[in-house]
Amino acid sequence: MNILQTPTFARQVKKIKTNQKKDLDIAIEKIVQDPHIGSMKRGDLCGVRVHKFKMVKQLTLLAYEFHPEDDALILFAMGSHENFYRGLKK
């Protein structure tokens, strides 16, 4: 499976610490094993799935899109719930 990341996601990952990165890697592995684990969004974010997981005891959201025909997983954004969906729409 090809795992692609947007520049926004890459910047967000660059800012986190190593213990947070471990939790993120575990969450990405869960998504790779079952791409339909996240909840499908509607409206402006149609087609985007969001997986909720704990990153160092804090709830974190991870937005992604899965394309089965290309066997590709695109990671869009990661962060806490505050302003997450507003930033994702942009």
PDB file of C-alpha atoms in Angstrom:
ATOM      1  CA  MET A   1       0.000   0.000   0.000  1.00  0.00           C
ATOM      2  CA  ASN A   2       1.270   3.455  -0.930  1.00  0.00           C
ATOM      3  CA  ILE A   3       1.080   5.950   1.920  1.00  0.00           C
ATOM      4  CA  LEU A   4       1.130   9.539   0.707  1.00  0.00           C
ATOM      5  CA  GLN A   5       1.049  12.690   2.805  1.00  0.00           C
ATOM      6  CA  THR A   6       0.040  16.233   2.046  1.00  0.00           C
ATOM      7  CA  PRO A   7       2.437  19.101   2.843  1.00  0.00           C
ATOM      8  CA  THR A   8       0.097  20.140   5.675  1.00  0.00           C
ATOM      9  CA  PHE A   9       0.367  16.708   7.292  1.00  0.00           C
ATOM     10  CA  ALA A  10       4.153  16.680   6.860  1.00  0.00           C
ATOM     11  CA  ARG A  11       4.450  20.055   8.650  1.00  0.00           C
ATOM     12  CA  GLN A  12       2.256  18.852  11.510  1.00  0.00           C
ATOM     13  CA  VAL A  13       4.305  15.670  11.952  1.00  0.00           C
ATOM     14  CA  LYS A  14       7.538  17.678  11.946  1.00  0.00           C
ATOM     15  CA  LYS A  15       6.341  19.619  15.010  1.00  0.00           C
ATOM     16  CA  ILE A  16       5.508  16.639  17.260  1.00  0.00           C
ATOM     17  CA  LYS A  17       7.859  14.935  19.712  1.00  0.00           C
ATOM     18  CA  THR A  18       9.221  11.393  19.378  1.00  0.00           C
ATOM     19  CA  ASN A  19       6.873   9.855  21.964  1.00  0.00           C
ATOM     20  CA  GLN A  20       3.921  11.379  20.098  1.00  0.00           C
ATOM     21  CA  LYS A  21       5.304  10.091  16.802  1.00  0.00           C
ATOM     22  CA  LYS A  22       5.213   6.528  18.151  1.00  0.00           C
ATOM     23  CA  ASP A  23       1.485   6.841  18.890  1.00  0.00           C
ATOM     24  CA  LEU A  24       0.940   8.314  15.426  1.00  0.00           C
ATOM     25  CA  ASP A  25       2.798   5.423  13.781  1.00  0.00           C
ATOM     26  CA  ILE A  26       0.613   2.924  15.654  1.00  0.00           C
ATOM     27  CA  ALA A  27      -2.537   4.744  14.491  1.00  0.00           C
ATOM     28  CA  ILE A  28      -1.323   4.758  10.868  1.00  0.00           C
ATOM     29  CA  GLU A  29      -0.595   1.015  11.091  1.00  0.00           C
ATOM     30  CA  LYS A  30      -4.164   0.416  12.288  1.00  0.00           C
ATOM     31  CA  ILE A  31      -5.466   2.387   9.305  1.00  0.00           C
ATOM     32  CA  VAL A  32      -3.254   0.411   6.916  1.00  0.00           C
ATOM     33  CA  GLN A  33      -4.618  -2.858   8.324  1.00  0.00           C
ATOM     34  CA  ASP A  34      -8.249  -1.670   8.089  1.00  0.00           C
ATOM     35  CA  PRO A  35      -8.695   1.461   5.905  1.00  0.00           C
ATOM     36  CA  HIS A  36     -12.389   1.692   6.821  1.00  0.00           C
ATOM     37  CA  ILE A  37     -11.674   2.150  10.556  1.00  0.00           C
ATOM     38  CA  GLY A  38     -12.307   5.900  10.464  1.00  0.00           C
ATOM     39  CA  SER A  39     -15.716   7.507  10.280  1.00  0.00           C
ATOM     40  CA  MET A  40     -16.771   8.825   6.866  1.00  0.00           C
ATOM     41  CA  LYS A  41     -17.525  12.541   6.786  1.00  0.00           C
ATOM     42  CA  ARG A  42     -20.369  14.205   4.892  1.00  0.00           C
ATOM     43  CA  GLY A  43     -20.956  17.582   3.311  1.00  0.00           C
ATOM     44  CA  ASP A  44     -17.866  19.599   2.422  1.00  0.00           C
ATOM     45  CA  LEU A  45     -15.599  16.775   3.578  1.00  0.00           C
ATOM     46  CA  CYS A  46     -17.310  14.048   1.581  1.00  0.00           C
ATOM     47  CA  GLY A  47     -14.914  11.165   0.930  1.00  0.00           C
ATOM     48  CA  VAL A  48     -12.636  11.990   3.856  1.00  0.00           C
ATOM     49  CA  ARG A  49     -12.397   9.625   6.812  1.00  0.00           C
ATOM     50  CA  VAL A  50     -11.343  10.656  10.319  1.00  0.00           C
ATOM     51  CA  HIS A  51      -9.759   8.243  12.784  1.00  0.00           C
ATOM     52  CA  LYS A  52      -9.713   9.208  16.470  1.00  0.00           C
ATOM     53  CA  PHE A  53      -6.878   7.934  18.649  1.00  0.00           C
ATOM     54  CA  LYS A  54      -5.004   8.808  21.840  1.00  0.00           C
ATOM     55  CA  MET A  55      -1.649  10.534  21.497  1.00  0.00           C
ATOM     56  CA  VAL A  56       0.004  10.770  24.917  1.00  0.00           C
ATOM     57  CA  LYS A  57      -3.385  10.702  26.713  1.00  0.00           C
ATOM     58  CA  GLN A  58      -4.897  13.371  24.442  1.00  0.00           C
ATOM     59  CA  LEU A  59      -7.581  12.686  21.850  1.00  0.00           C
ATOM     60  CA  THR A  60      -6.191  13.307  18.371  1.00  0.00           C
ATOM     61  CA  LEU A  61      -7.900  13.200  14.984  1.00  0.00           C
ATOM     62  CA  LEU A  62      -6.285  11.938  11.797  1.00  0.00           C
ATOM     63  CA  ALA A  63      -7.913  12.773   8.452  1.00  0.00           C
ATOM     64  CA  TYR A  64      -7.225  10.499   5.496  1.00  0.00           C
ATOM     65  CA  GLU A  65      -8.607   9.205   2.223  1.00  0.00           C
ATOM     66  CA  PHE A  66      -8.302   5.645   0.916  1.00  0.00           C
ATOM     67  CA  HIS A  67      -8.307   4.805  -2.802  1.00  0.00           C
ATOM     68  CA  PRO A  68      -8.711   1.015  -3.235  1.00  0.00           C
ATOM     69  CA  GLU A  69      -8.216   1.119  -7.022  1.00  0.00           C
ATOM     70  CA  ASP A  70      -4.732   2.634  -6.575  1.00  0.00           C
ATOM     71  CA  ASP A  71      -4.130   0.944  -3.206  1.00  0.00           C
ATOM     72  CA  ALA A  72      -3.178   4.381  -1.875  1.00  0.00           C
ATOM     73  CA  LEU A  73      -3.688   6.010   1.501  1.00  0.00           C
ATOM     74  CA  ILE A  74      -3.502   9.818   1.555  1.00  0.00           C
ATOM     75  CA  LEU A  75      -2.944  11.468   4.951  1.00  0.00           C
ATOM     76  CA  PHE A  76      -4.403  14.983   5.064  1.00  0.00           C
ATOM     77  CA  ALA A  77      -4.145  16.394   8.576  1.00  0.00           C
ATOM     78  CA  MET A  78      -3.686  15.550  12.227  1.00  0.00           C
ATOM     79  CA  GLY A  79      -4.511  17.460  15.388  1.00  0.00           C
ATOM     80  CA  SER A  80      -6.818  18.039  18.319  1.00  0.00           C
ATOM     81  CA  HIS A  81     -10.528  18.611  17.780  1.00  0.00           C
ATOM     82  CA  GLU A  82     -10.252  22.377  18.244  1.00  0.00           C
ATOM     83  CA  ASN A  83     -10.568  24.007  14.781  1.00  0.00           C
ATOM     84  CA  PHE A  84      -9.637  20.673  13.143  1.00  0.00           C
ATOM     85  CA  TYR A  85     -12.532  20.507  10.680  1.00  0.00           C
ATOM     86  CA  ARG A  86     -12.339  24.199   9.815  1.00  0.00           C
ATOM     87  CA  GLY A  87      -8.661  23.825   8.913  1.00  0.00           C
ATOM     88  CA  LEU A  88      -9.355  20.636   6.997  1.00  0.00           C
ATOM     89  CA  LYS A  89     -11.937  22.331   4.764  1.00  0.00           C
ATOM     90  CA  LYS A  90      -9.273  24.764   3.570  1.00  0.00           C
TER      91      LYS A  90
END
